[in-house]
PDB file of C-alpha atoms in Angstrom:
ATOM      1  CA  MET T 187      25.109   1.223 -46.574  1.00 62.00           C
ATOM      2  CA  PRO T 188      22.062  -0.265 -44.868  1.00 66.00           C
ATOM      3  CA  LEU T 189      19.927   1.617 -42.704  1.00 69.00           C
ATOM      4  CA  HIS T 190      19.266   0.289 -39.772  1.00 75.00           C
ATOM      5  CA  LYS T 191      15.549   0.364 -38.982  1.00 79.00           C
ATOM      6  CA  LEU T 192      14.281   0.671 -35.445  1.00 81.00           C
ATOM      7  CA  ASP T 193      11.741  -1.777 -33.685  1.00 94.00           C
ATOM      8  CA  TYR T 194       9.357  -0.850 -31.331  1.00 94.00           C
ATOM      9  CA  LEU T 195      11.586  -1.520 -28.129  1.00 97.00           C
ATOM     10  CA  ASP T 196      14.301   0.670 -29.600  1.00 96.00           C
ATOM     11  CA  LEU T 197      11.632   3.531 -30.063  1.00 96.00           C
ATOM     12  CA  LEU T 198      10.642   2.954 -26.379  1.00 97.00           C
ATOM     13  CA  GLU T 199      14.238   2.316 -25.763  1.00 98.00           C
ATOM     14  CA  ALA T 200      14.961   6.212 -27.472  1.00 97.00           C
ATOM     15  CA  GLU T 201      12.093   7.970 -25.877  1.00 97.00           C
ATOM     16  CA  SER T 202      13.315   7.160 -22.442  1.00 98.00           C
ATOM     17  CA  ILE T 203      16.791   7.583 -22.565  1.00 98.00           C
ATOM     18  CA  HIS T 204      15.837  11.448 -24.178  1.00 97.00           C
ATOM     19  CA  ILE T 205      13.641  11.556 -20.957  1.00 97.00           C
ATOM     20  CA  MET T 206      16.764  10.720 -18.890  1.00 97.00           C
ATOM     21  CA  ARG T 207      18.902  13.124 -19.656  1.00 97.00           C
ATOM     22  CA  GLU T 208      16.453  15.469 -20.071  1.00 97.00           C
ATOM     23  CA  VAL T 209      15.869  15.265 -16.147  1.00 97.00           C
ATOM     24  CA  ALA T 210      19.935  15.577 -16.260  1.00 97.00           C
ATOM     25  CA  GLY T 211      20.124  18.396 -18.179  1.00 96.00           C
ATOM     26  CA  GLN T 212      17.132  20.394 -16.517  1.00 97.00           C
ATOM     27  CA  PHE T 213      17.252  19.587 -12.844  1.00 97.00           C
ATOM     28  CA  GLU T 214      20.078  20.238 -10.306  1.00 96.00           C
ATOM     29  CA  ARG T 215      18.923  17.286  -7.756  1.00 97.00           C
ATOM     30  CA  PRO T 216      17.403  14.789  -9.630  1.00 98.00           C
ATOM     31  CA  ALA T 217      16.818  10.850  -7.491  1.00 98.00           C
ATOM     32  CA  LEU T 218      15.847   7.874  -9.416  1.00 98.00           C
ATOM     33  CA  LEU T 219      12.722   6.085  -7.189  1.00 97.00           C
ATOM     34  CA  PHE T 220      13.848   2.066  -6.752  1.00 96.00           C
ATOM     35  CA  SER T 221      12.068  -0.635  -5.128  1.00 93.00           C
ATOM     36  CA  GLY T 222      14.193  -3.615  -7.013  1.00 93.00           C
ATOM     37  CA  GLY T 223      10.912  -4.491  -8.821  1.00 94.00           C
ATOM     38  CA  LYS T 224      11.162  -5.238 -12.599  1.00 95.00           C
ATOM     39  CA  ASP T 225      10.098  -1.344 -13.537  1.00 96.00           C
ATOM     40  CA  SER T 226      12.652  -0.015 -11.252  1.00 96.00           C
ATOM     41  CA  ILE T 227      15.067  -1.971 -13.052  1.00 96.00           C
ATOM     42  CA  THR T 228      14.087  -1.122 -16.256  1.00 97.00           C
ATOM     43  CA  LEU T 229      14.540   2.533 -15.246  1.00 98.00           C
ATOM     44  CA  VAL T 230      18.232   1.523 -13.992  1.00 97.00           C
ATOM     45  CA  GLN T 231      19.020  -0.255 -17.354  1.00 97.00           C
ATOM     46  CA  LEU T 232      17.802   2.642 -19.051  1.00 98.00           C
ATOM     47  CA  ALA T 233      19.526   5.344 -16.827  1.00 98.00           C
ATOM     48  CA  LEU T 234      22.907   3.252 -17.938  1.00 97.00           C
ATOM     49  CA  LYS T 235      22.589   3.564 -21.105  1.00 97.00           C
ATOM     50  CA  ALA T 236      21.757   7.086 -21.029  1.00 98.00           C
ATOM     51  CA  PHE T 237      25.069   8.105 -19.447  1.00 97.00           C
ATOM     52  CA  LYS T 238      27.102   5.643 -20.263  1.00 95.00           C
ATOM     53  CA  PRO T 239      30.044   5.167 -20.056  1.00 94.00           C
ATOM     54  CA  GLY T 240      29.890   7.374 -16.671  1.00 94.00           C
ATOM     55  CA  LYS T 241      27.909   6.490 -14.342  1.00 93.00           C
ATOM     56  CA  ILE T 242      24.389   7.235 -13.097  1.00 96.00           C
ATOM     57  CA  PRO T 243      24.525  10.826 -12.178  1.00 96.00           C
ATOM     58  CA  PHE T 244      22.170  10.685  -9.310  1.00 96.00           C
ATOM     59  CA  PRO T 245      21.309   8.416  -6.365  1.00 98.00           C
ATOM     60  CA  LEU T 246      19.034   5.034  -6.278  1.00 98.00           C
ATOM     61  CA  VAL T 247      16.027   5.862  -3.064  1.00 98.00           C
ATOM     62  CA  HIS T 248      14.284   3.447  -1.802  1.00 97.00           C
ATOM     63  CA  ILE T 249      11.310   4.202   0.768  1.00 96.00           C
ATOM     64  CA  ASP T 250      11.164   1.043   3.066  1.00 96.00           C
ATOM     65  CA  THR T 251       7.965   0.481   4.318  1.00 95.00           C
ATOM     66  CA  GLY T 252       9.465  -2.597   6.454  1.00 95.00           C
ATOM     67  CA  HIS T 253       6.894  -4.478   4.741  1.00 94.00           C
ATOM     68  CA  ASN T 254       8.843  -5.869   1.930  1.00 94.00           C
ATOM     69  CA  PHE T 255      10.025  -9.217   0.539  1.00 95.00           C
ATOM     70  CA  PRO T 256      13.177 -10.324   1.671  1.00 94.00           C
ATOM     71  CA  GLU T 257      14.204 -11.218  -1.843  1.00 94.00           C
ATOM     72  CA  ALA T 258      13.409  -7.647  -3.082  1.00 95.00           C
ATOM     73  CA  LEU T 259      15.476  -5.848  -0.883  1.00 96.00           C
ATOM     74  CA  GLU T 260      18.602  -8.371  -1.128  1.00 96.00           C
ATOM     75  CA  TYR T 261      18.152  -7.811  -4.741  1.00 96.00           C
ATOM     76  CA  ARG T 262      18.118  -3.792  -4.372  1.00 96.00           C
ATOM     77  CA  ASP T 263      21.284  -3.705  -2.228  1.00 96.00           C
ATOM     78  CA  ARG T 264      23.124  -6.001  -5.144  1.00 95.00           C
ATOM     79  CA  ILE T 265      22.422  -4.113  -7.795  1.00 95.00           C
ATOM     80  CA  ALA T 266      23.273  -0.344  -6.176  1.00 94.00           C
ATOM     81  CA  GLU T 267      26.518  -1.963  -5.289  1.00 95.00           C
ATOM     82  CA  GLN T 268      26.955  -3.636  -9.223  1.00 94.00           C
ATOM     83  CA  THR T 269      25.948  -0.631 -10.900  1.00 94.00           C
ATOM     84  CA  GLY T 270      28.182   1.907  -8.322  1.00 93.00           C
ATOM     85  CA  ALA T 271      25.182   4.122  -7.701  1.00 94.00           C
ATOM     86  CA  ARG T 272      24.408   5.516  -4.442  1.00 96.00           C
ATOM     87  CA  LEU T 273      21.912   4.185  -2.618  1.00 98.00           C
ATOM     88  CA  ILE T 274      19.138   5.975  -0.124  1.00 98.00           C
ATOM     89  CA  VAL T 275      16.799   4.302   1.820  1.00 98.00           C
ATOM     90  CA  ARG T 276      14.174   5.863   4.334  1.00 98.00           C
ATOM     91  CA  LYS T 277      12.351   3.609   6.458  1.00 97.00           C
ATOM     92  CA  VAL T 278       8.386   4.489   6.658  1.00 97.00           C
ATOM     93  CA  GLU T 279       9.368   2.776  10.180  1.00 96.00           C
ATOM     94  CA  ASP T 280      11.571   5.817  11.392  1.00 97.00           C
ATOM     95  CA  THR T 281       8.847   8.558   9.790  1.00 97.00           C
ATOM     96  CA  ILE T 282       6.027   6.407  12.269  1.00 96.00           C
ATOM     97  CA  LYS T 283       7.828   7.065  15.433  1.00 96.00           C
ATOM     98  CA  ALA T 284       8.962  10.244  14.935  1.00 95.00           C
ATOM     99  CA  LYS T 285       5.889  11.776  13.659  1.00 94.00           C
ATOM    100  CA  GLY T 286       3.678   9.345  15.663  1.00 95.00           C
ATOM    101  CA  LEU T 287       1.935   8.435  12.708  1.00 93.00           C
ATOM    102  CA  LYS T 288      -1.112   5.773  13.112  1.00 91.00           C
ATOM    103  CA  GLU T 289      -1.252   2.494  11.213  1.00 90.00           C
ATOM    104  CA  GLN T 290      -3.564   1.139   9.924  1.00 87.00           C
ATOM    105  CA  THR T 291      -5.486  -1.939  11.509  1.00 85.00           C
ATOM    106  CA  GLY T 292      -6.964  -5.151   9.712  1.00 83.00           C
ATOM    107  CA  LYS T 293      -5.740  -8.069   7.925  1.00 81.00           C
ATOM    108  CA  PHE T 294      -4.030  -6.332   5.186  1.00 83.00           C
ATOM    109  CA  ALA T 295      -3.132  -3.299   6.459  1.00 85.00           C
ATOM    110  CA  SER T 296      -0.965  -1.305   4.874  1.00 86.00           C
ATOM    111  CA  ARG T 297       1.647   1.443   5.103  1.00 90.00           C
ATOM    112  CA  ASN T 298       1.426   2.657   1.443  1.00 84.00           C
ATOM    113  CA  ALA T 299      -0.435   5.586   2.425  1.00 85.00           C
ATOM    114  CA  LEU T 300       2.109   6.509   5.312  1.00 91.00           C
ATOM    115  CA  GLN T 301       4.537   6.436   2.705  1.00 92.00           C
ATOM    116  CA  SER T 302       3.871   9.597   1.248  1.00 91.00           C
ATOM    117  CA  TYR T 303       5.074  10.877   4.429  1.00 94.00           C
ATOM    118  CA  THR T 304       8.404   9.598   4.597  1.00 96.00           C
ATOM    119  CA  LEU T 305       8.993  10.235   0.606  1.00 95.00           C
ATOM    120  CA  LEU T 306       8.032  13.966   1.235  1.00 94.00           C
ATOM    121  CA  ASP T 307      10.505  14.026   3.683  1.00 96.00           C
ATOM    122  CA  THR T 308      13.340  12.436   1.567  1.00 97.00           C
ATOM    123  CA  ILE T 309      12.526  15.107  -0.759  1.00 96.00           C
ATOM    124  CA  GLU T 310      12.936  17.404   1.282  1.00 95.00           C
ATOM    125  CA  GLU T 311      16.280  16.229   3.297  1.00 97.00           C
ATOM    126  CA  PHE T 312      18.252  15.973  -0.074  1.00 97.00           C
ATOM    127  CA  GLY T 313      16.528  18.630  -1.830  1.00 96.00           C
ATOM    128  CA  PHE T 314      15.282  16.627  -4.526  1.00 97.00           C
ATOM    129  CA  ASP T 315      13.990  18.691  -7.380  1.00 96.00           C
ATOM    130  CA  ALA T 316      12.588  15.578  -9.743  1.00 97.00           C
ATOM    131  CA  CYS T 317      12.270  11.953  -8.559  1.00 97.00           C
ATOM    132  CA  ILE T 318      12.080   9.382 -11.479  1.00 97.00           C
ATOM    133  CA  GLY T 319       9.880   6.511 -11.118  1.00 96.00           C
ATOM    134  CA  GLY T 320       8.762   3.473 -13.124  1.00 94.00           C
ATOM    135  CA  ALA T 321       4.969   3.995 -12.837  1.00 92.00           C
ATOM    136  CA  ARG T 322       2.913   3.146 -16.727  1.00 94.00           C
ATOM    137  CA  ARG T 323      -0.347   4.604 -17.847  1.00 91.00           C
ATOM    138  CA  ASP T 324      -1.110   0.992 -17.983  1.00 88.00           C
ATOM    139  CA  GLU T 325      -1.167  -0.095 -14.485  1.00 85.00           C
ATOM    140  CA  GLU T 326      -4.137   1.936 -12.819  1.00 79.00           C
ATOM    141  CA  LYS T 327      -6.262   4.407 -14.307  1.00 80.00           C
ATOM    142  CA  ALA T 328      -4.762   7.387 -11.673  1.00 81.00           C
ATOM    143  CA  ARG T 329      -1.351   6.651 -13.475  1.00 83.00           C
ATOM    144  CA  ALA T 330      -2.766   6.751 -16.807  1.00 85.00           C
ATOM    145  CA  LYS T 331      -3.539  10.779 -15.768  1.00 85.00           C
ATOM    146  CA  GLU T 332       0.408  11.761 -15.426  1.00 88.00           C
ATOM    147  CA  ARG T 333       2.047  13.727 -17.819  1.00 92.00           C
ATOM    148  CA  ILE T 334       5.896  12.369 -18.161  1.00 95.00           C
ATOM    149  CA  PHE T 335       6.901  15.359 -16.177  1.00 95.00           C
ATOM    150  CA  SER T 336       4.495  15.803 -13.457  1.00 93.00           C
ATOM    151  CA  VAL T 337       4.369  18.683 -11.414  1.00 93.00           C
ATOM    152  CA  ARG T 338       3.753  18.721  -7.438  1.00 92.00           C
ATOM    153  CA  ASP T 339       3.323  21.782  -5.047  1.00 90.00           C
ATOM    154  CA  GLU T 340       5.154  22.596  -2.026  1.00 86.00           C
ATOM    155  CA  PHE T 341       3.093  20.556  -0.612  1.00 85.00           C
ATOM    156  CA  GLY T 342       4.175  17.340  -2.336  1.00 84.00           C
ATOM    157  CA  GLN T 343       0.622  17.181  -3.966  1.00 88.00           C
ATOM    158  CA  TRP T 344      -0.817  16.654  -7.114  1.00 87.00           C
ATOM    159  CA  ASP T 345      -3.370  18.114  -8.827  1.00 87.00           C
ATOM    160  CA  PRO T 346      -4.190  16.607 -12.320  1.00 85.00           C
ATOM    161  CA  LYS T 347      -6.609  18.670 -13.225  1.00 85.00           C
ATOM    162  CA  LYS T 348      -3.112  21.750 -13.449  1.00 83.00           C
ATOM    163  CA  GLN T 349      -1.100  19.496 -15.589  1.00 87.00           C
ATOM    164  CA  ARG T 350       1.105  21.181 -18.166  1.00 89.00           C
ATOM    165  CA  PRO T 351       0.545  20.258 -21.549  1.00 89.00           C
ATOM    166  CA  GLU T 352       3.298  18.499 -23.124  1.00 90.00           C
ATOM    167  CA  LEU T 353       3.611  18.299 -27.002  1.00 88.00           C
ATOM    168  CA  TRP T 354       5.553  15.934 -28.421  1.00 85.00           C
ATOM    169  CA  ASN T 355       9.207  15.216 -26.866  1.00 86.00           C
ATOM    170  CA  LEU T 356       9.009  18.676 -24.852  1.00 91.00           C
ATOM    171  CA  TYR T 357       9.013  18.773 -21.292  1.00 94.00           C
ATOM    172  CA  ASN T 358       8.846  21.747 -19.151  1.00 92.00           C
ATOM    173  CA  GLY T 359      11.043  21.434 -16.097  1.00 92.00           C
ATOM    174  CA  LYS T 360      10.836  24.471 -14.737  1.00 92.00           C
ATOM    175  CA  ILE T 361       9.434  24.992 -11.575  1.00 92.00           C
ATOM    176  CA  SER T 362       8.739  27.360  -8.572  1.00 90.00           C
ATOM    177  CA  LYS T 363      10.604  27.569  -5.108  1.00 88.00           C
ATOM    178  CA  GLY T 364       9.619  24.463  -3.096  1.00 88.00           C
ATOM    179  CA  GLU T 365       7.787  22.414  -6.014  1.00 92.00           C
ATOM    180  CA  ASN T 366       9.468  19.389  -7.548  1.00 93.00           C
ATOM    181  CA  VAL T 367       8.480  16.768 -10.162  1.00 95.00           C
ATOM    182  CA  ARG T 368       7.614  13.410 -10.728  1.00 95.00           C
ATOM    183  CA  VAL T 369       9.312  11.866 -13.954  1.00 97.00           C
ATOM    184  CA  PHE T 370       7.845   8.704 -15.658  1.00 96.00           C
ATOM    185  CA  PRO T 371      10.331   7.544 -18.251  1.00 97.00           C
ATOM    186  CA  ILE T 372       8.408   4.619 -19.294  1.00 97.00           C
ATOM    187  CA  SER T 373       4.814   5.803 -18.935  1.00 95.00           C
ATOM    188  CA  ASN T 374       4.427   4.824 -22.146  1.00 95.00           C
ATOM    189  CA  TRP T 375       5.369   1.226 -21.945  1.00 97.00           C
ATOM    190  CA  VAL T 376       3.143  -1.352 -21.338  1.00 95.00           C
ATOM    191  CA  GLU T 377       3.605  -4.430 -19.130  1.00 95.00           C
ATOM    192  CA  LEU T 378       4.263  -6.971 -21.923  1.00 95.00           C
ATOM    193  CA  ASP T 379       7.201  -3.973 -23.289  1.00 97.00           C
ATOM    194  CA  VAL T 380       8.765  -4.176 -19.890  1.00 97.00           C
ATOM    195  CA  TRP T 381       8.777  -8.085 -20.411  1.00 97.00           C
ATOM    196  CA  ASN T 382      10.424  -7.935 -23.576  1.00 97.00           C
ATOM    197  CA  TYR T 383      12.916  -5.131 -22.922  1.00 98.00           C
ATOM    198  CA  ILE T 384      13.891  -7.498 -19.794  1.00 98.00           C
ATOM    199  CA  LYS T 385      14.166 -10.457 -22.028  1.00 97.00           C
ATOM    200  CA  ARG T 386      16.190  -8.231 -24.509  1.00 97.00           C
ATOM    201  CA  GLU T 387      18.540  -6.724 -22.873  1.00 97.00           C
ATOM    202  CA  GLY T 388      19.109  -9.811 -20.107  1.00 97.00           C
ATOM    203  CA  ILE T 389      18.352  -7.945 -17.106  1.00 96.00           C
ATOM    204  CA  GLU T 390      18.494 -10.155 -13.585  1.00 95.00           C
ATOM    205  CA  LEU T 391      15.876 -10.004 -11.285  1.00 96.00           C
ATOM    206  CA  PRO T 392      14.763 -10.828  -8.008  1.00 96.00           C
ATOM    207  CA  SER T 393      13.814 -14.537  -7.540  1.00 95.00           C
ATOM    208  CA  ILE T 394       9.961 -13.718  -6.408  1.00 96.00           C
ATOM    209  CA  TYR T 395       8.911 -13.258 -10.311  1.00 96.00           C
ATOM    210  CA  PHE T 396       9.807 -17.250 -10.878  1.00 97.00           C
ATOM    211  CA  THR T 397       7.647 -19.971  -9.952  1.00 97.00           C
ATOM    212  CA  HIS T 398       8.526 -21.320  -6.811  1.00 97.00           C
ATOM    213  CA  GLU T 399       6.862 -23.133  -3.829  1.00 97.00           C
ATOM    214  CA  ARG T 400       5.225 -20.475  -1.289  1.00 96.00           C
ATOM    215  CA  GLU T 401       2.442 -21.226   1.843  1.00 95.00           C
ATOM    216  CA  VAL T 402      -0.191 -18.761   0.909  1.00 95.00           C
ATOM    217  CA  ILE T 403      -3.518 -17.756   2.572  1.00 94.00           C
ATOM    218  CA  VAL T 404      -6.083 -18.174   0.435  1.00 93.00           C
ATOM    219  CA  HIS T 405      -8.158 -15.033   0.704  1.00 87.00           C
ATOM    220  CA  HIS T 406     -11.663 -14.287  -1.948  1.00 84.00           C
ATOM    221  CA  GLU T 407      -9.556 -14.544  -5.154  1.00 82.00           C
ATOM    222  CA  HIS T 408      -6.046 -13.813  -4.340  1.00 89.00           C
ATOM    223  CA  LEU T 409      -2.930 -15.713  -2.353  1.00 93.00           C
ATOM    224  CA  VAL T 410      -1.204 -13.889   0.060  1.00 93.00           C
ATOM    225  CA  ALA T 411       1.929 -14.862   1.512  1.00 92.00           C
ATOM    226  CA  LEU T 412       2.035 -15.822   4.745  1.00 92.00           C
ATOM    227  CA  SER T 413       4.640 -13.263   6.313  1.00 91.00           C
ATOM    228  CA  PRO T 414       5.067 -11.654   9.992  1.00 89.00           C
ATOM    229  CA  PHE T 415       2.940  -9.269   8.499  1.00 90.00           C
ATOM    230  CA  VAL T 416      -0.767 -10.391   7.850  1.00 88.00           C
ATOM    231  CA  ARG T 417      -2.683 -11.490  10.406  1.00 89.00           C
ATOM    232  CA  VAL T 418      -3.505 -15.355  10.655  1.00 90.00           C
ATOM    233  CA  ASP T 419      -7.088 -15.626  11.517  1.00 91.00           C
ATOM    234  CA  GLU T 420      -8.758 -19.190  12.991  1.00 90.00           C
ATOM    235  CA  ASP T 421     -10.659 -19.096   9.693  1.00 91.00           C
ATOM    236  CA  ASP T 422      -7.803 -18.494   7.152  1.00 92.00           C
ATOM    237  CA  VAL T 423      -7.319 -20.985   4.367  1.00 93.00           C
ATOM    238  CA  ILE T 424      -3.440 -21.732   4.506  1.00 95.00           C
ATOM    239  CA  VAL T 425      -2.243 -24.011   1.072  1.00 96.00           C
ATOM    240  CA  LYS T 426       1.381 -24.725  -0.618  1.00 96.00           C
ATOM    241  CA  LYS T 427       1.152 -23.666  -3.955  1.00 96.00           C
ATOM    242  CA  ASN T 428       3.805 -22.810  -6.748  1.00 97.00           C
ATOM    243  CA  VAL T 429       3.564 -19.217  -7.530  1.00 96.00           C
ATOM    244  CA  ARG T 430       5.076 -16.023  -8.472  1.00 96.00           C
ATOM    245  CA  TYR T 431       4.633 -12.243  -8.109  1.00 95.00           C
ATOM    246  CA  ARG T 432       3.777 -10.150 -11.045  1.00 93.00           C
ATOM    247  CA  THR T 433       5.021  -7.129  -9.673  1.00 90.00           C
ATOM    248  CA  VAL T 434       6.964  -6.465  -6.096  1.00 87.00           C
ATOM    249  CA  GLY T 435       5.081  -4.207  -3.200  1.00 87.00           C
ATOM    250  CA  ASP T 436       4.635  -5.083   0.163  1.00 90.00           C
ATOM    251  CA  MET T 437       4.291  -8.402   1.804  1.00 92.00           C
ATOM    252  CA  THR T 438       0.839  -7.272   3.227  1.00 90.00           C
ATOM    253  CA  CYS T 439      -0.780  -6.046   0.209  1.00 87.00           C
ATOM    254  CA  THR T 440       0.964  -7.589  -2.855  1.00 91.00           C
ATOM    255  CA  ALA T 441      -0.811 -11.279  -3.655  1.00 92.00           C
ATOM    256  CA  ALA T 442       0.562 -14.116  -5.946  1.00 94.00           C
ATOM    257  CA  VAL T 443      -0.476 -15.613  -8.656  1.00 93.00           C
ATOM    258  CA  GLU T 444      -0.042 -19.445  -9.409  1.00 94.00           C
ATOM    259  CA  SER T 445       2.159 -19.999 -11.918  1.00 96.00           C
ATOM    260  CA  THR T 446       4.691 -22.632 -13.400  1.00 96.00           C
ATOM    261  CA  ALA T 447       6.339 -20.006 -15.450  1.00 97.00           C
ATOM    262  CA  SER T 448      10.291 -20.635 -14.727  1.00 97.00           C
ATOM    263  CA  SER T 449      11.737 -18.440 -17.845  1.00 97.00           C
ATOM    264  CA  ILE T 450      11.203 -14.963 -19.085  1.00 97.00           C
ATOM    265  CA  ASP T 451       9.749 -16.932 -22.173  1.00 97.00           C
ATOM    266  CA  ASP T 452       7.368 -18.529 -19.852  1.00 97.00           C
ATOM    267  CA  ILE T 453       6.169 -15.322 -18.397  1.00 97.00           C
ATOM    268  CA  ILE T 454       5.590 -13.861 -21.489  1.00 97.00           C
ATOM    269  CA  ALA T 455       3.375 -16.312 -22.397  1.00 96.00           C
ATOM    270  CA  GLU T 456       1.693 -16.233 -19.439  1.00 95.00           C
ATOM    271  CA  ILE T 457       0.980 -12.470 -19.790  1.00 93.00           C
ATOM    272  CA  ASN T 458      -0.019 -12.926 -23.723  1.00 93.00           C
ATOM    273  CA  LYS T 459      -2.791 -15.231 -22.643  1.00 92.00           C
ATOM    274  CA  THR T 460      -4.604 -13.318 -19.732  1.00 88.00           C
ATOM    275  CA  ASN T 461      -7.095 -10.414 -19.433  1.00 83.00           C
ATOM    276  CA  ILE T 462      -6.482  -9.131 -16.059  1.00 83.00           C
ATOM    277  CA  SER T 463      -4.636  -6.123 -15.834  1.00 79.00           C
ATOM    278  CA  GLU T 464      -1.313  -6.688 -13.342  1.00 82.00           C
ATOM    279  CA  ARG T 465      -2.421  -4.419 -10.319  1.00 73.00           C
ATOM    280  CA  GLY T 466      -5.950  -5.291 -10.874  1.00 72.00           C
ATOM    281  CA  GLU T 467      -4.408  -9.156 -10.155  1.00 69.00           C
ATOM    282  CA  THR T 468      -2.380  -8.674  -7.567  1.00 74.00           C
ATOM    283  CA  ARG T 469      -2.901  -5.608  -5.586  1.00 68.00           C
ATOM    284  CA  ILE T 470      -5.034  -5.506  -2.414  1.00 70.00           C
ATOM    285  CA  ASP T 471      -4.320  -2.018  -1.705  1.00 65.00           C
ATOM    286  CA  ASP T 472      -5.819  -0.456  -4.827  1.00 59.00           C
ATOM    287  CA  GLN T 473      -8.848  -2.005  -4.402  1.00 58.00           C
ATOM    288  CA  VAL T 474     -10.253  -0.423  -0.733  1.00 56.00           C
ATOM    289  CA  SER T 475     -11.935   2.243  -2.790  1.00 58.00           C
ATOM    290  CA  GLU T 476     -12.488   3.549  -6.392  1.00 55.00           C
ATOM    291  CA  ALA T 477     -10.193   6.471  -6.601  1.00 62.00           C
ATOM    292  CA  ALA T 478      -7.375   4.432  -3.873  1.00 67.00           C
ATOM    293  CA  MET T 479      -4.537   5.404  -6.099  1.00 68.00           C
ATOM    294  CA  GLU T 480      -5.632   8.787  -6.920  1.00 71.00           C
ATOM    295  CA  ASP T 481      -5.855   9.957  -3.424  1.00 71.00           C
ATOM    296  CA  ARG T 482      -2.500   8.296  -2.436  1.00 68.00           C
ATOM    297  CA  LYS T 483      -1.507  10.545  -5.356  1.00 68.00           C
ATOM    298  CA  LYS T 484      -2.861  13.740  -4.628  1.00 70.00           C
ATOM    299  CA  ASN T 485      -1.473  13.844  -0.859  1.00 68.00           C
ATOM    300  CA  GLY T 486       2.180  12.604  -2.117  1.00 68.00           C
ATOM    301  CA  TYR T 487       2.261   9.131  -3.234  1.00 68.00           C
ATOM    302  CA  PHE T 488       4.414   8.459  -6.225  1.00 67.00           C
TER     303      PHE T 488
END
């Protein structure tokens, strides 16, 4: 009988499925954070495989900032319906009103920092003890510091100096009252792995990942989509370009890239040629300061 050899995508998939099952086995009330982006839909695909033929045994949760791309929201709702998973949406707008929070001001004002309040309230509301997220270590240096099981204290805060060691495939889900864990099953993947996996599995994506014509503001090296959430100044340069998105974030702080890629093969070819990271090329919010992401994560951000 011939031996079946696992390729590198098989190995990554097997590790991620193992992590998903560890979450289901070790925690009472886990949830999967789902934005409709390529990384979180990869998680949904892995969860479907992990628990097949049953349904995903935990809800999908989206913290909606109110500044999302409409294409991503349509995709989010459709995928939740197709998979039969329970979708929980909580809105940052509601948190702002309830807590009297002050929003950022300025041209590309973001609600990312305020998103943490809504996420922590949602964790408390539903008693989630584990939140599965699609962060990868290659995205950003603060995310590279995270363990796969990453403990948050009773205030939802992360301290990178107090992380538990993880040996081989042993994950420690023991937590004290009030604590919870963020789990990152695709930590060991890079952007290209995700795209190769999406191609292999035939995973559907929101249309904004592929080339389309869009009116954008040219801001330094970034192309920011015109939207009701971005202030247009007199000296702004607005042009129509063929663009696509490498990541799905808010319309206020996520830049497009010029592209003619109309298929996943085209996208993979583009990524193979570029030497600029996904977030470095597209996320204006990460460039506020050297430690912007780490500061947000310490305060409860995903």
